[in-house]
Short mmCIF file of C-alpha atoms in Angstrom, two decimals:
data_model
loop_
_atom_site.label_atom_id
_atom_site.label_comp_id
_atom_site.label_asym_id
_atom_site.label_seq_id
_atom_site.Cartn_x
_atom_site.Cartn_y
_atom_site.Cartn_z
CA UNK A 23 18.27 -9.00 -19.99
CA UNK A 24 16.17 -9.86 -16.93
CA UNK A 25 15.21 -13.03 -15.12
CA UNK A 26 11.75 -14.10 -14.12
CA UNK A 27 9.83 -16.98 -12.64
CA UNK A 28 7.46 -18.87 -14.90
CA UNK A 29 5.03 -21.46 -13.64
CA UNK A 30 2.95 -24.34 -14.90
CA UNK A 31 0.26 -24.14 -12.22
CA UNK A 32 -2.64 -23.99 -14.65
CA UNK A 33 -1.32 -26.93 -16.67
CA UNK A 34 -0.83 -29.19 -13.63
CA UNK A 35 -4.08 -28.04 -12.03
CA UNK A 36 -6.28 -28.69 -15.07
CA UNK A 37 -4.58 -31.55 -16.86
CA UNK A 38 -2.80 -33.62 -14.25
CA UNK A 39 -4.67 -32.98 -11.00
CA UNK A 40 -8.11 -31.75 -11.99
CA UNK A 41 -9.17 -29.19 -9.43
CA UNK A 42 -10.74 -25.77 -9.50
CA UNK A 43 -8.91 -22.56 -8.68
CA UNK A 44 -11.00 -22.32 -5.50
CA UNK A 45 -9.98 -25.83 -4.41
CA UNK A 46 -6.30 -25.12 -5.02
CA UNK A 47 -6.61 -21.80 -3.17
CA UNK A 48 -8.20 -23.54 -0.20
CA UNK A 49 -5.52 -26.23 -0.18
CA UNK A 50 -2.80 -23.56 -0.06
CA UNK A 51 -4.53 -21.10 2.30
CA UNK A 52 -4.74 -18.23 -0.19
CA UNK A 53 -7.52 -16.42 -2.02
CA UNK A 54 -8.77 -17.55 -5.42
CA UNK A 55 -7.62 -14.18 -6.79
CA UNK A 56 -4.03 -15.05 -5.87
CA UNK A 57 -4.26 -18.30 -7.85
CA UNK A 58 -5.68 -16.32 -10.80
CA UNK A 59 -2.80 -13.82 -10.56
CA UNK A 60 -0.24 -16.65 -10.30
CA UNK A 61 -1.60 -18.47 -13.33
CA UNK A 62 -1.60 -15.23 -15.32
CA UNK A 63 2.05 -14.65 -14.39
CA UNK A 64 1.18 -11.43 -12.57
CA UNK A 65 2.44 -12.53 -9.19
CA UNK A 66 5.54 -14.37 -7.97
CA UNK A 67 4.83 -16.37 -4.81
CA UNK A 68 6.95 -16.60 -1.68
CA UNK A 69 9.05 -19.74 -1.31
CA UNK A 70 6.60 -21.07 1.29
CA UNK A 71 3.60 -20.64 -1.02
CA UNK A 72 5.55 -22.14 -3.92
CA UNK A 73 6.16 -25.30 -1.86
CA UNK A 74 2.50 -25.43 -0.79
CA UNK A 75 1.37 -25.14 -4.42
CA UNK A 76 3.74 -27.86 -5.58
CA UNK A 77 2.60 -30.15 -2.78
CA UNK A 78 -1.10 -29.48 -3.50
CA UNK A 79 -0.50 -30.30 -7.17
CA UNK A 80 1.46 -33.44 -6.27
CA UNK A 81 4.60 -32.24 -8.06
CA UNK A 82 8.18 -31.25 -7.27
CA UNK A 83 8.90 -27.57 -6.96
CA UNK A 84 10.89 -27.46 -10.21
CA UNK A 85 8.10 -29.16 -12.13
CA UNK A 86 5.82 -26.25 -11.22
CA UNK A 87 8.22 -23.29 -11.19
CA UNK A 88 11.12 -22.49 -13.48
CA UNK A 89 13.57 -19.65 -13.20
CA UNK A 90 13.94 -18.38 -16.75
CA UNK A 91 16.03 -15.79 -18.48
CA UNK A 92 14.13 -13.27 -20.55
CA UNK A 93 15.71 -11.20 -23.29
CA UNK B 22 -24.10 -5.97 -14.11
CA UNK B 23 -26.57 -7.42 -11.59
CA UNK B 24 -29.41 -5.55 -9.89
CA UNK B 25 -27.47 -5.25 -6.61
CA UNK B 26 -24.57 -3.62 -8.46
CA UNK B 27 -26.91 -1.20 -10.24
CA UNK B 28 -28.52 -0.38 -6.90
CA UNK B 29 -25.11 0.21 -5.31
CA UNK B 30 -24.22 2.69 -8.07
CA UNK B 31 -27.50 4.53 -7.43
CA UNK B 32 -26.73 4.65 -3.68
CA UNK B 33 -23.21 5.94 -4.45
CA UNK B 34 -24.56 8.68 -6.74
CA UNK B 35 -27.20 9.74 -4.19
CA UNK B 36 -24.57 9.76 -1.43
CA UNK B 37 -22.25 11.92 -3.58
CA UNK B 38 -25.04 14.38 -4.37
CA UNK B 39 -26.02 14.53 -0.68
CA UNK B 40 -22.43 15.05 0.39
CA UNK B 41 -21.91 17.85 -2.14
CA UNK B 42 -25.07 19.55 -0.86
CA UNK B 43 -24.02 19.10 2.77
CA UNK B 44 -20.48 20.38 2.28
CA UNK B 45 -20.81 23.01 -0.42
CA UNK B 46 -24.49 23.99 -0.35
CA UNK B 47 -25.10 27.76 -0.06
CA UNK B 48 -25.69 29.07 3.44
CA UNK B 49 -28.94 30.83 2.43
CA UNK B 50 -32.07 28.90 1.48
CA UNK B 51 -32.49 28.05 -2.20
CA UNK B 52 -36.13 27.98 -3.33
CA UNK B 53 -37.15 27.59 0.31
CA UNK B 54 -34.90 24.56 0.77
CA UNK B 55 -31.90 24.43 3.07
CA UNK B 56 -29.49 22.60 0.75
CA UNK B 57 -26.93 21.96 3.48
CA UNK B 58 -29.36 20.25 5.87
CA UNK B 59 -31.14 18.43 3.03
CA UNK B 60 -27.82 17.22 1.62
CA UNK B 61 -26.72 15.96 5.03
CA UNK B 62 -30.02 14.09 5.48
CA UNK B 63 -29.77 12.56 1.98
CA UNK B 64 -26.18 11.50 2.67
CA UNK B 65 -27.17 9.81 5.95
CA UNK B 66 -30.04 8.01 4.22
CA UNK B 67 -27.67 6.82 1.47
CA UNK B 68 -25.24 5.60 4.16
CA UNK B 69 -28.04 3.63 5.85
CA UNK B 70 -29.08 2.24 2.43
CA UNK B 71 -25.48 1.17 1.77
CA UNK B 72 -25.33 -0.70 5.09
CA UNK B 73 -28.66 -2.39 4.32
CA UNK B 74 -27.40 -3.32 0.84
CA UNK B 75 -24.22 -4.91 2.21
CA UNK B 76 -26.19 -6.72 4.92
CA UNK B 77 -28.89 -8.06 2.60
CA UNK B 78 -27.07 -8.60 -0.71
CA UNK B 79 -23.44 -7.99 0.14
CA UNK B 80 -22.10 -10.84 -1.97
CA UNK B 81 -23.59 -9.24 -5.10
CA UNK B 82 -22.50 -5.62 -4.61
CA UNK B 83 -19.01 -6.13 -6.07
CA UNK B 84 -18.07 -8.24 -9.11
CA UNK B 85 -17.53 -11.88 -8.16
CA UNK B 86 -13.86 -11.83 -9.19
CA UNK B 87 -12.93 -9.33 -6.44
CA UNK B 88 -11.38 -10.70 -3.23
CA UNK B 89 -12.54 -9.64 0.24
CA UNK B 90 -9.43 -7.49 0.64
CA UNK B 91 -9.98 -5.75 -2.70
CA UNK B 92 -13.62 -5.02 -1.80
CA UNK B 93 -12.47 -3.56 1.50
CA UNK B 94 -9.83 -1.48 -0.31
CA UNK B 95 -12.43 0.16 -2.58
CA UNK B 96 -14.83 0.80 0.32
CA UNK B 97 -11.93 2.26 2.32
CA UNK B 98 -11.02 4.55 -0.57
CA UNK B 99 -14.60 5.88 -0.76
CA UNK B 100 -14.78 6.52 2.99
CA UNK B 101 -11.35 8.15 3.30
CA UNK B 102 -12.20 10.43 0.35
CA UNK B 103 -15.41 11.49 2.12
CA UNK B 104 -13.51 12.05 5.39
CA UNK B 105 -10.93 14.21 3.59
CA UNK B 106 -13.67 16.25 1.85
CA UNK B 107 -15.47 16.74 5.18
CA UNK B 108 -12.22 17.74 6.85
CA UNK B 109 -11.35 20.26 4.08
CA UNK B 110 -14.78 21.82 4.54
CA UNK B 111 -14.12 22.12 8.28
CA UNK B 112 -10.76 23.75 7.57
CA UNK B 113 -12.43 26.14 5.14
CA UNK B 114 -14.99 27.08 7.80
CA UNK B 115 -12.14 27.63 10.28
CA UNK B 116 -10.36 29.96 7.83
CA UNK B 117 -13.47 32.17 7.73
CA UNK B 118 -13.46 32.75 11.48
CA UNK B 119 -12.13 36.07 12.68
CA UNK B 120 -10.84 34.54 15.91
CA UNK B 121 -9.08 31.18 15.86
CA UNK B 122 -10.02 28.94 18.82
CA UNK B 123 -7.21 28.76 21.35
CA UNK B 124 -7.96 25.53 23.17
CA UNK B 125 -8.33 21.88 22.28
CA UNK B 126 -12.15 21.89 22.53
CA UNK B 127 -12.14 24.33 19.63
CA UNK B 128 -10.15 21.97 17.42
CA UNK B 129 -13.23 20.53 15.65
CA UNK B 130 -16.77 21.75 15.25
CA UNK B 131 -19.48 19.63 16.86
CA UNK B 132 -20.95 18.96 13.39
CA UNK B 133 -17.62 17.74 12.01
CA UNK B 134 -17.06 15.38 14.94
CA UNK B 135 -20.58 13.97 14.56
CA UNK B 136 -20.01 13.30 10.84
CA UNK B 137 -16.56 11.82 11.43
CA UNK B 138 -17.83 9.39 14.07
CA UNK B 139 -20.79 8.40 11.87
CA UNK B 140 -18.47 7.75 8.91
CA UNK B 141 -16.04 5.66 10.97
CA UNK B 142 -18.88 3.56 12.41
CA UNK B 143 -20.44 3.02 8.94
CA UNK B 144 -17.02 2.14 7.47
CA UNK B 145 -16.38 -0.41 10.25
CA UNK B 146 -19.83 -1.99 9.85
CA UNK B 147 -19.51 -2.30 6.05
CA UNK B 148 -15.97 -3.75 6.36
CA UNK B 149 -17.31 -6.31 8.83
CA UNK B 150 -20.21 -7.17 6.53
CA UNK B 151 -17.80 -7.68 3.61
CA UNK B 152 -15.68 -10.07 5.71
CA UNK B 153 -18.80 -12.00 6.67
CA UNK B 154 -19.48 -12.92 3.03
CA UNK B 155 -16.12 -14.57 2.38
CA UNK B 156 -16.19 -17.93 4.11
CA UNK B 157 -12.66 -18.47 2.77
CA UNK B 158 -9.25 -16.85 3.24
CA UNK B 159 -9.66 -13.08 3.69
CA UNK B 160 -6.04 -11.94 3.51
CA UNK B 161 -3.01 -13.74 2.11
CA UNK B 162 0.60 -12.93 1.23
CA UNK B 163 -0.36 -11.17 -2.02
CA UNK B 164 -2.70 -8.83 -0.12
CA UNK B 165 0.05 -8.08 2.39
CA UNK B 166 2.55 -7.39 -0.41
CA UNK B 167 0.13 -5.00 -2.14
CA UNK B 168 -0.60 -3.30 1.18
CA UNK B 169 3.14 -2.89 1.81
CA UNK B 170 3.53 -1.24 -1.63
CA UNK B 171 0.59 1.06 -0.89
CA UNK B 172 2.14 2.00 2.47
CA UNK B 173 5.33 2.96 0.66
CA UNK B 174 3.35 5.18 -1.71
CA UNK B 175 1.80 6.83 1.37
CA UNK B 176 5.26 7.36 2.88
CA UNK B 177 6.43 9.04 -0.34
CA UNK B 178 3.38 11.30 -0.38
CA UNK B 179 3.97 12.17 3.28
CA UNK B 180 7.61 13.05 2.57
CA UNK B 181 6.70 15.18 -0.45
CA UNK B 182 4.04 17.11 1.48
CA UNK B 183 6.48 17.75 4.35
CA UNK B 184 9.12 19.00 1.88
CA UNK B 185 6.51 21.26 0.26
CA UNK B 186 5.62 22.57 3.75
CA UNK B 187 9.29 23.29 4.47
CA UNK B 188 9.59 25.22 1.18
CA UNK B 189 6.48 27.26 2.03
CA UNK B 190 7.76 28.04 5.54
CA UNK B 191 11.17 29.05 4.18
CA UNK B 192 9.91 31.24 1.34
CA UNK B 193 6.94 33.16 2.75
CA UNK B 194 7.44 36.06 5.21
CA UNK B 195 6.51 35.14 8.77
CA UNK B 196 3.73 37.75 9.20
CA UNK B 197 1.80 36.21 6.26
CA UNK B 198 1.99 32.81 7.92
CA UNK B 199 0.90 33.94 11.38
CA UNK B 200 -2.68 32.66 11.00
CA UNK B 201 -1.59 29.31 9.56
CA UNK B 202 0.90 28.78 12.36
CA UNK B 203 -1.52 29.36 15.23
CA UNK B 204 -1.64 26.16 17.33
CA UNK B 205 -5.18 25.05 16.45
CA UNK B 206 -4.77 25.69 12.71
CA UNK B 207 -1.42 23.92 12.76
CA UNK B 208 -3.02 20.97 14.57
CA UNK B 209 -5.70 20.85 11.86
CA UNK B 210 -3.08 20.93 9.11
CA UNK B 211 -1.22 18.01 10.70
CA UNK B 212 -4.47 16.03 10.91
CA UNK B 213 -5.10 16.88 7.25
CA UNK B 214 -1.62 15.59 6.42
CA UNK B 215 -2.39 12.24 8.05
CA UNK B 216 -5.72 11.94 6.23
CA UNK B 217 -4.03 12.82 2.90
CA UNK B 218 -1.38 10.14 3.51
CA UNK B 219 -4.10 7.61 4.21
CA UNK B 220 -5.94 8.65 1.03
CA UNK B 221 -2.80 8.10 -1.08
CA UNK B 222 -2.36 4.65 0.52
CA UNK B 223 -5.97 3.71 -0.24
CA UNK B 224 -5.74 4.97 -3.84
CA UNK B 225 -2.49 3.04 -4.37
CA UNK B 226 -3.97 -0.13 -2.84
CA UNK B 227 -7.24 -0.05 -4.79
CA UNK B 228 -5.47 0.58 -8.09
CA UNK B 229 -2.79 -2.04 -7.34
CA UNK B 230 -5.58 -4.60 -7.03
CA UNK B 231 -7.09 -3.37 -10.26
CA UNK B 232 -3.76 -3.50 -12.11
CA UNK B 233 -2.96 -6.96 -10.75
CA UNK B 234 -6.21 -8.49 -11.87
CA UNK B 235 -5.84 -10.98 -14.65
#
């Protein structure tokens, strides 16, 4: 059994705070490719970036990121 | 694939052919043509064409989904591979000499130094041109994390090569190693070790970007 971080970045970005990946990247000071990797679950952000993302999406940290157990 | 990308593949193929001719072309003329000199000239022309391509249509050379850092990683991989090939050729030429140079000015041939400096200048110019296209963030925490992983791969390669060197030194009789352990040859081998480490880092970085792409 292992743990992993799942996120709802795409959902909040598209549905609740319509913005492009490029706009979110600019708001957080990262490249668009990092947003793509985050949304695809291929990259776990640092705590600082996680807070920046949550703030840019207008959400609390736990609404965007969940620490899940994976069997 | 856009026209700029097709053109960049043509430039890459021409550069590879030129480099092969320059490094491994026969010493005697072939059909009246000096393959070594012709290859070197073709390679230089391809290098100039690559710089022009990045200056004029740089934003179209790589696929749009690649970040500035990933583009630089692939360019770096190509240049470090060329530098290693050029260096191996220089080492091969050194091995054919009856007398090994004894002093520092004999460490590299004039031709090798000229090529090395040209390659480093071209690499720097192309890296700068790639950065000029961005207009956004060039490097972020994900790039730094991938670079850190690539550095670790380079450290592992370095350690393995050193261990292999120790095994060779311990298992081969000293008289057979006399040529390899002369100061100038040893200096060349250490330089080769550093270039090989850098190549492993660039390979690891470029493929980490590729693997991490969604």
